[in-house]
Amino acid sequence: AVEPGSPYRVVLLGASGVGKTAFANIFAGGADSMDSDDCELCGDEVSDREIEVDGETATIILLDTWDAEKSDEWTQERFMQIGDAYLLLYSITDRASFLRASELRITLRRFRPARHTPIILVGNKCDLVRCREVSTSEARACAAVFDCKFIETSAAMQHNVWEAFYGIVRQLRLRRDSK
Ligand code: GDP
């Protein structure tokens, strides 16, 4: 359960190559890097920082240790259980990564009912317009079916990346406030 003032654990999910590391780097820019011993998942890519959203400060712990291709089932399940919220990334230039995001959404639903756990479907690399393989309208329709929010981003251009984090915080607060 998320209590007011406690940090939110946000997990980056998605196929490899979609931009999770780029997202984490933007997030971590200027933030304290946590010692990996502090994290029960002993990941190497954990950072936390305070961000101000709508005049209120929130602390986010971002977890980017998850790799759909490399981790074993146990690790994957731990990540499905540990997050307060999820950024589900795919690349708009890679249809396979979009299908992977759908699979991950289905797996996630088994662990986390949507009404408790915000998920934002993130179509990254939207700067690569000429290589687009997934249309905005298709992804938006998919997000509606998945019962999650949707945003297109470009980590390369630093476009909408923070908006994705703000969106996560707003979704978490809506759930907190409705308790
Ligand atoms: P990860 O495997 O999900 O962590 O993906 P990375 O963050 O390592 O990104 C994979 C590759 O895509 C790298 O070469 C990044 O520079 C590139 N990349 C990430 N985000 C974007 C983006 O928004 N636009 C473009 N053009 N390239 C990106």
PDB file of C-alpha atoms and ligand atoms in Angstrom:
ATOM      1  CA  ALA A   1       0.000   0.000   0.000  1.00  0.00           C
ATOM      2  CA  VAL A   2       1.190   3.482  -0.786  1.00  0.00           C
ATOM      3  CA  GLU A   3       1.107   5.885   2.142  1.00  0.00           C
ATOM      4  CA  PRO A   4       1.284   9.659   1.816  1.00  0.00           C
ATOM      5  CA  GLY A   5       4.896  10.761   1.819  1.00  0.00           C
ATOM      6  CA  SER A   6       6.377   7.320   1.337  1.00  0.00           C
ATOM      7  CA  PRO A   7       8.465   6.728  -1.784  1.00  0.00           C
ATOM      8  CA  TYR A   8       6.868   5.240  -4.832  1.00  0.00           C
ATOM      9  CA  ARG A   9       8.624   2.308  -6.467  1.00  0.00           C
ATOM     10  CA  VAL A  10       8.350   2.676 -10.218  1.00  0.00           C
ATOM     11  CA  VAL A  11       9.502  -0.199 -12.414  1.00  0.00           C
ATOM     12  CA  LEU A  12      10.613   0.103 -16.038  1.00  0.00           C
ATOM     13  CA  LEU A  13       9.452  -2.856 -18.104  1.00  0.00           C
ATOM     14  CA  GLY A  14       9.977  -3.627 -21.756  1.00  0.00           C
ATOM     15  CA  ALA A  15      11.924  -5.521 -24.374  1.00  0.00           C
ATOM     16  CA  SER A  16      15.597  -4.772 -24.640  1.00  0.00           C
ATOM     17  CA  GLY A  17      16.559  -1.862 -26.839  1.00  0.00           C
ATOM     18  CA  VAL A  18      13.371   0.145 -26.290  1.00  0.00           C
ATOM     19  CA  GLY A  19      15.067   2.847 -24.208  1.00  0.00           C
ATOM     20  CA  LYS A  20      14.777   1.804 -20.556  1.00  0.00           C
ATOM     21  CA  THR A  21      18.378   2.728 -19.822  1.00  0.00           C
ATOM     22  CA  ALA A  22      17.933   6.061 -21.590  1.00  0.00           C
ATOM     23  CA  PHE A  23      14.839   6.720 -19.449  1.00  0.00           C
ATOM     24  CA  ALA A  24      16.678   5.774 -16.269  1.00  0.00           C
ATOM     25  CA  ASN A  25      19.576   8.040 -17.197  1.00  0.00           C
ATOM     26  CA  ILE A  26      17.308  11.026 -17.698  1.00  0.00           C
ATOM     27  CA  PHE A  27      15.599  10.292 -14.418  1.00  0.00           C
ATOM     28  CA  ALA A  28      18.884   9.839 -12.585  1.00  0.00           C
ATOM     29  CA  GLY A  29      20.372  13.034 -13.981  1.00  0.00           C
ATOM     30  CA  GLY A  30      21.515  14.870 -10.893  1.00  0.00           C
ATOM     31  CA  ALA A  31      20.001  12.331  -8.522  1.00  0.00           C
ATOM     32  CA  ASP A  32      21.773  10.357  -5.835  1.00  0.00           C
ATOM     33  CA  SER A  33      22.653   6.927  -7.030  1.00  0.00           C
ATOM     34  CA  MET A  34      21.593   4.429  -4.412  1.00  0.00           C
ATOM     35  CA  ASP A  35      24.026   1.837  -3.207  1.00  0.00           C
ATOM     36  CA  SER A  36      22.961  -1.483  -4.637  1.00  0.00           C
ATOM     37  CA  ASP A  37      23.021  -2.952  -1.114  1.00  0.00           C
ATOM     38  CA  ASP A  38      20.051  -0.747  -0.313  1.00  0.00           C
ATOM     39  CA  CYS A  39      17.926  -2.561  -2.803  1.00  0.00           C
ATOM     40  CA  GLU A  40      16.501  -5.932  -1.945  1.00  0.00           C
ATOM     41  CA  LEU A  41      16.754  -6.925  -5.591  1.00  0.00           C
ATOM     42  CA  CYS A  42      20.473  -6.090  -5.573  1.00  0.00           C
ATOM     43  CA  GLY A  43      20.086  -4.366  -8.896  1.00  0.00           C
ATOM     44  CA  ASP A  44      22.710  -2.110 -10.308  1.00  0.00           C
ATOM     45  CA  GLU A  45      20.311   0.351 -11.861  1.00  0.00           C
ATOM     46  CA  VAL A  46      18.393   1.910  -9.007  1.00  0.00           C
ATOM     47  CA  SER A  47      18.021   5.590  -8.383  1.00  0.00           C
ATOM     48  CA  ASP A  48      15.759   7.729  -6.309  1.00  0.00           C
ATOM     49  CA  ARG A  49      14.862  11.370  -6.371  1.00  0.00           C
ATOM     50  CA  GLU A  50      12.265  13.823  -5.269  1.00  0.00           C
ATOM     51  CA  ILE A  51      10.194  15.463  -7.959  1.00  0.00           C
ATOM     52  CA  GLU A  52       7.579  18.137  -7.629  1.00  0.00           C
ATOM     53  CA  VAL A  53       4.275  17.382  -9.300  1.00  0.00           C
ATOM     54  CA  ASP A  54       1.356  19.829  -9.058  1.00  0.00           C
ATOM     55  CA  GLY A  55       3.022  21.664  -6.188  1.00  0.00           C
ATOM     56  CA  GLU A  56       3.516  18.555  -4.077  1.00  0.00           C
ATOM     57  CA  THR A  57       6.768  16.656  -3.663  1.00  0.00           C
ATOM     58  CA  ALA A  58       6.935  12.955  -4.407  1.00  0.00           C
ATOM     59  CA  THR A  59       9.833  10.562  -4.000  1.00  0.00           C
ATOM     60  CA  ILE A  60      10.312   8.005  -6.729  1.00  0.00           C
ATOM     61  CA  ILE A  61      12.577   4.993  -6.579  1.00  0.00           C
ATOM     62  CA  LEU A  62      13.159   3.879 -10.146  1.00  0.00           C
ATOM     63  CA  LEU A  63      13.992   0.246 -10.815  1.00  0.00           C
ATOM     64  CA  ASP A  64      15.578  -0.627 -14.118  1.00  0.00           C
ATOM     65  CA  THR A  65      17.094  -3.975 -13.306  1.00  0.00           C
ATOM     66  CA  TRP A  66      14.469  -5.942 -15.125  1.00  0.00           C
ATOM     67  CA  ASP A  67      15.362  -7.392 -18.484  1.00  0.00           C
ATOM     68  CA  ALA A  68      12.698  -9.391 -20.250  1.00  0.00           C
ATOM     69  CA  GLU A  69      15.224 -11.399 -22.186  1.00  0.00           C
ATOM     70  CA  LYS A  70      17.823 -12.113 -19.548  1.00  0.00           C
ATOM     71  CA  SER A  71      16.192 -12.495 -16.162  1.00  0.00           C
ATOM     72  CA  ASP A  72      14.915 -15.785 -14.873  1.00  0.00           C
ATOM     73  CA  GLU A  73      11.286 -16.323 -14.012  1.00  0.00           C
ATOM     74  CA  TRP A  74      11.793 -15.740 -10.307  1.00  0.00           C
ATOM     75  CA  THR A  75      13.367 -12.336 -10.892  1.00  0.00           C
ATOM     76  CA  GLN A  76      10.626 -11.381 -13.315  1.00  0.00           C
ATOM     77  CA  GLU A  77       7.966 -12.309 -10.797  1.00  0.00           C
ATOM     78  CA  ARG A  78       9.685 -10.272  -8.095  1.00  0.00           C
ATOM     79  CA  PHE A  79       9.540  -7.222 -10.340  1.00  0.00           C
ATOM     80  CA  MET A  80       5.882  -7.849 -11.086  1.00  0.00           C
ATOM     81  CA  GLN A  81       5.241  -7.797  -7.338  1.00  0.00           C
ATOM     82  CA  ILE A  82       7.481  -5.017  -6.139  1.00  0.00           C
ATOM     83  CA  GLY A  83       6.310  -1.994  -8.117  1.00  0.00           C
ATOM     84  CA  ASP A  84       3.816   0.609  -6.977  1.00  0.00           C
ATOM     85  CA  ALA A  85       3.564   1.616 -10.625  1.00  0.00           C
ATOM     86  CA  TYR A  86       4.929   0.543 -14.008  1.00  0.00           C
ATOM     87  CA  LEU A  87       6.214   2.239 -17.107  1.00  0.00           C
ATOM     88  CA  LEU A  88       5.656  -0.292 -19.861  1.00  0.00           C
ATOM     89  CA  LEU A  89       7.951   0.683 -22.702  1.00  0.00           C
ATOM     90  CA  TYR A  90       8.070  -0.270 -26.332  1.00  0.00           C
ATOM     91  CA  SER A  91       9.681   1.379 -29.315  1.00  0.00           C
ATOM     92  CA  ILE A  92       7.383   2.870 -31.962  1.00  0.00           C
ATOM     93  CA  THR A  93       9.946   1.609 -34.507  1.00  0.00           C
ATOM     94  CA  ASP A  94       9.728  -2.004 -33.370  1.00  0.00           C
ATOM     95  CA  ARG A  95       6.457  -3.884 -33.589  1.00  0.00           C
ATOM     96  CA  ALA A  96       7.907  -6.892 -31.782  1.00  0.00           C
ATOM     97  CA  SER A  97       8.575  -4.707 -28.756  1.00  0.00           C
ATOM     98  CA  PHE A  98       4.950  -3.536 -28.859  1.00  0.00           C
ATOM     99  CA  LEU A  99       3.754  -7.146 -28.840  1.00  0.00           C
ATOM    100  CA  ARG A 100       6.157  -7.841 -25.991  1.00  0.00           C
ATOM    101  CA  ALA A 101       4.590  -4.969 -24.058  1.00  0.00           C
ATOM    102  CA  SER A 102       1.184  -6.599 -24.540  1.00  0.00           C
ATOM    103  CA  GLU A 103       2.502  -9.869 -23.147  1.00  0.00           C
ATOM    104  CA  LEU A 104       4.039  -8.097 -20.202  1.00  0.00           C
ATOM    105  CA  ARG A 105       0.762  -6.297 -19.550  1.00  0.00           C
ATOM    106  CA  ILE A 106      -1.044  -9.633 -19.410  1.00  0.00           C
ATOM    107  CA  THR A 107       1.538 -11.100 -17.043  1.00  0.00           C
ATOM    108  CA  LEU A 108       1.417  -7.983 -14.901  1.00  0.00           C
ATOM    109  CA  ARG A 109      -2.338  -8.184 -14.594  1.00  0.00           C
ATOM    110  CA  ARG A 110      -2.007 -11.567 -12.910  1.00  0.00           C
ATOM    111  CA  PHE A 111       0.061  -9.959 -10.179  1.00  0.00           C
ATOM    112  CA  ARG A 112      -1.362  -6.456 -10.010  1.00  0.00           C
ATOM    113  CA  PRO A 113      -5.002  -5.523 -10.464  1.00  0.00           C
ATOM    114  CA  ALA A 114      -5.194  -2.334 -12.494  1.00  0.00           C
ATOM    115  CA  ARG A 115      -7.183  -0.339  -9.994  1.00  0.00           C
ATOM    116  CA  HIS A 116      -4.342  -0.524  -7.466  1.00  0.00           C
ATOM    117  CA  THR A 117      -1.336  -0.281  -9.729  1.00  0.00           C
ATOM    118  CA  PRO A 118      -0.984   2.439 -12.338  1.00  0.00           C
ATOM    119  CA  ILE A 119       0.599   1.447 -15.610  1.00  0.00           C
ATOM    120  CA  ILE A 120       1.535   3.794 -18.399  1.00  0.00           C
ATOM    121  CA  LEU A 121       2.125   2.358 -21.858  1.00  0.00           C
ATOM    122  CA  VAL A 122       5.073   4.337 -23.226  1.00  0.00           C
ATOM    123  CA  GLY A 123       5.798   4.472 -26.955  1.00  0.00           C
ATOM    124  CA  ASN A 124       9.419   5.605 -27.004  1.00  0.00           C
ATOM    125  CA  LYS A 125      11.598   6.806 -29.912  1.00  0.00           C
ATOM    126  CA  CYS A 126       8.830   8.987 -31.355  1.00  0.00           C
ATOM    127  CA  ASP A 127      11.582  11.123 -32.919  1.00  0.00           C
ATOM    128  CA  LEU A 128      12.138   8.316 -35.442  1.00  0.00           C
ATOM    129  CA  VAL A 129       9.009   9.144 -37.415  1.00  0.00           C
ATOM    130  CA  ARG A 130      10.163   7.542 -40.660  1.00  0.00           C
ATOM    131  CA  CYS A 131      10.777   4.180 -39.005  1.00  0.00           C
ATOM    132  CA  ARG A 132       7.426   4.056 -37.254  1.00  0.00           C
ATOM    133  CA  GLU A 133       5.888   0.561 -37.100  1.00  0.00           C
ATOM    134  CA  VAL A 134       3.214   1.195 -34.474  1.00  0.00           C
ATOM    135  CA  SER A 135       0.665   3.952 -35.032  1.00  0.00           C
ATOM    136  CA  THR A 136      -0.423   6.263 -32.258  1.00  0.00           C
ATOM    137  CA  SER A 137      -4.067   5.317 -32.712  1.00  0.00           C
ATOM    138  CA  GLU A 138      -3.360   1.600 -32.481  1.00  0.00           C
ATOM    139  CA  ALA A 139      -1.329   2.039 -29.326  1.00  0.00           C
ATOM    140  CA  ARG A 140      -3.954   4.293 -27.773  1.00  0.00           C
ATOM    141  CA  ALA A 141      -6.652   1.698 -28.476  1.00  0.00           C
ATOM    142  CA  CYS A 142      -4.424  -0.968 -26.973  1.00  0.00           C
ATOM    143  CA  ALA A 143      -3.883   1.115 -23.829  1.00  0.00           C
ATOM    144  CA  ALA A 144      -7.641   1.503 -23.453  1.00  0.00           C
ATOM    145  CA  VAL A 145      -8.074  -2.271 -23.586  1.00  0.00           C
ATOM    146  CA  PHE A 146      -5.230  -2.668 -21.106  1.00  0.00           C
ATOM    147  CA  ASP A 147      -6.830  -0.131 -18.783  1.00  0.00           C
ATOM    148  CA  CYS A 148      -3.727   2.006 -18.696  1.00  0.00           C
ATOM    149  CA  LYS A 149      -2.627   5.478 -19.737  1.00  0.00           C
ATOM    150  CA  PHE A 150      -0.624   6.084 -22.883  1.00  0.00           C
ATOM    151  CA  ILE A 151       2.110   8.517 -23.885  1.00  0.00           C
ATOM    152  CA  GLU A 152       4.622   8.773 -26.710  1.00  0.00           C
ATOM    153  CA  THR A 153       8.112   9.874 -25.750  1.00  0.00           C
ATOM    154  CA  SER A 154      11.561  10.441 -27.117  1.00  0.00           C
ATOM    155  CA  ALA A 155      14.336   9.818 -24.638  1.00  0.00           C
ATOM    156  CA  ALA A 156      16.781  10.989 -27.311  1.00  0.00           C
ATOM    157  CA  MET A 157      15.042  14.377 -27.561  1.00  0.00           C
ATOM    158  CA  GLN A 158      14.072  14.386 -23.870  1.00  0.00           C
ATOM    159  CA  HIS A 159      10.498  14.760 -25.039  1.00  0.00           C
ATOM    160  CA  ASN A 160       7.667  13.748 -22.668  1.00  0.00           C
ATOM    161  CA  VAL A 161       9.950  11.632 -20.461  1.00  0.00           C
ATOM    162  CA  TRP A 162       9.250  13.700 -17.358  1.00  0.00           C
ATOM    163  CA  GLU A 163       5.591  13.875 -18.313  1.00  0.00           C
ATOM    164  CA  ALA A 164       5.523  10.075 -18.058  1.00  0.00           C
ATOM    165  CA  PHE A 165       6.880  10.276 -14.503  1.00  0.00           C
ATOM    166  CA  TYR A 166       4.456  13.073 -13.606  1.00  0.00           C
ATOM    167  CA  GLY A 167       1.642  10.949 -14.998  1.00  0.00           C
ATOM    168  CA  ILE A 168       2.681   8.050 -12.787  1.00  0.00           C
ATOM    169  CA  VAL A 169       2.704  10.262  -9.691  1.00  0.00           C
ATOM    170  CA  ARG A 170      -0.728  11.680 -10.534  1.00  0.00           C
ATOM    171  CA  GLN A 171      -2.132   8.188 -10.988  1.00  0.00           C
ATOM    172  CA  LEU A 172      -0.651   7.037  -7.689  1.00  0.00           C
ATOM    173  CA  ARG A 173      -2.120  10.046  -5.898  1.00  0.00           C
ATOM    174  CA  LEU A 174      -5.566   9.424  -7.362  1.00  0.00           C
ATOM    175  CA  ARG A 175      -5.464   5.934  -5.917  1.00  0.00           C
ATOM    176  CA  ARG A 176      -4.054   7.129  -2.603  1.00  0.00           C
ATOM    177  CA  ASP A 177      -6.684   9.856  -2.287  1.00  0.00           C
ATOM    178  CA  SER A 178      -9.565   7.568  -3.107  1.00  0.00           C
ATOM    179  CA  LYS A 179      -8.754   5.245  -0.205  1.00  0.00           C
TER     180      LYS A 179
HETATM  181  P1  GDP B   1      17.142  -0.677 -23.093  1.00  0.00           P
HETATM  182  O1  GDP B   1      17.721  -1.960 -23.591  1.00  0.00           O
HETATM  183  O2  GDP B   1      15.648  -0.753 -23.011  1.00  0.00           O
HETATM  184  O3  GDP B   1      17.757  -0.210 -21.812  1.00  0.00           O
HETATM  185  O4  GDP B   1      17.427   0.421 -24.226  1.00  0.00           O
HETATM  186  P2  GDP B   1      18.529   1.575 -24.243  1.00  0.00           P
HETATM  187  O5  GDP B   1      18.138   2.695 -23.339  1.00  0.00           O
HETATM  188  O6  GDP B   1      19.862   0.966 -24.030  1.00  0.00           O
HETATM  189  O7  GDP B   1      18.377   2.107 -25.737  1.00  0.00           O
HETATM  190  C1  GDP B   1      18.696   1.287 -26.846  1.00  0.00           C
HETATM  191  C2  GDP B   1      19.177   2.156 -27.980  1.00  0.00           C
HETATM  192  O8  GDP B   1      18.135   3.037 -28.414  1.00  0.00           O
HETATM  193  C3  GDP B   1      20.341   3.065 -27.585  1.00  0.00           C
HETATM  194  O9  GDP B   1      21.225   3.133 -28.680  1.00  0.00           O
HETATM  195  C4  GDP B   1      19.687   4.396 -27.333  1.00  0.00           C
HETATM  196  O10 GDP B   1      20.553   5.463 -27.593  1.00  0.00           O
HETATM  197  C5  GDP B   1      18.558   4.382 -28.333  1.00  0.00           C
HETATM  198  N1  GDP B   1      17.405   5.183 -27.884  1.00  0.00           N
HETATM  199  C6  GDP B   1      16.795   5.167 -26.681  1.00  0.00           C
HETATM  200  N2  GDP B   1      15.770   6.024 -26.646  1.00  0.00           N
HETATM  201  C7  GDP B   1      15.704   6.609 -27.867  1.00  0.00           C
HETATM  202  C8  GDP B   1      14.851   7.597 -28.460  1.00  0.00           C
HETATM  203  O11 GDP B   1      13.898   8.120 -27.855  1.00  0.00           O
HETATM  204  N3  GDP B   1      15.094   7.923 -29.764  1.00  0.00           N
HETATM  205  C9  GDP B   1      16.133   7.373 -30.471  1.00  0.00           C
HETATM  206  N4  GDP B   1      16.301   7.777 -31.721  1.00  0.00           N
HETATM  207  N5  GDP B   1      16.959   6.456 -29.937  1.00  0.00           N
HETATM  208  C10 GDP B   1      16.755   6.073 -28.660  1.00  0.00           C
END
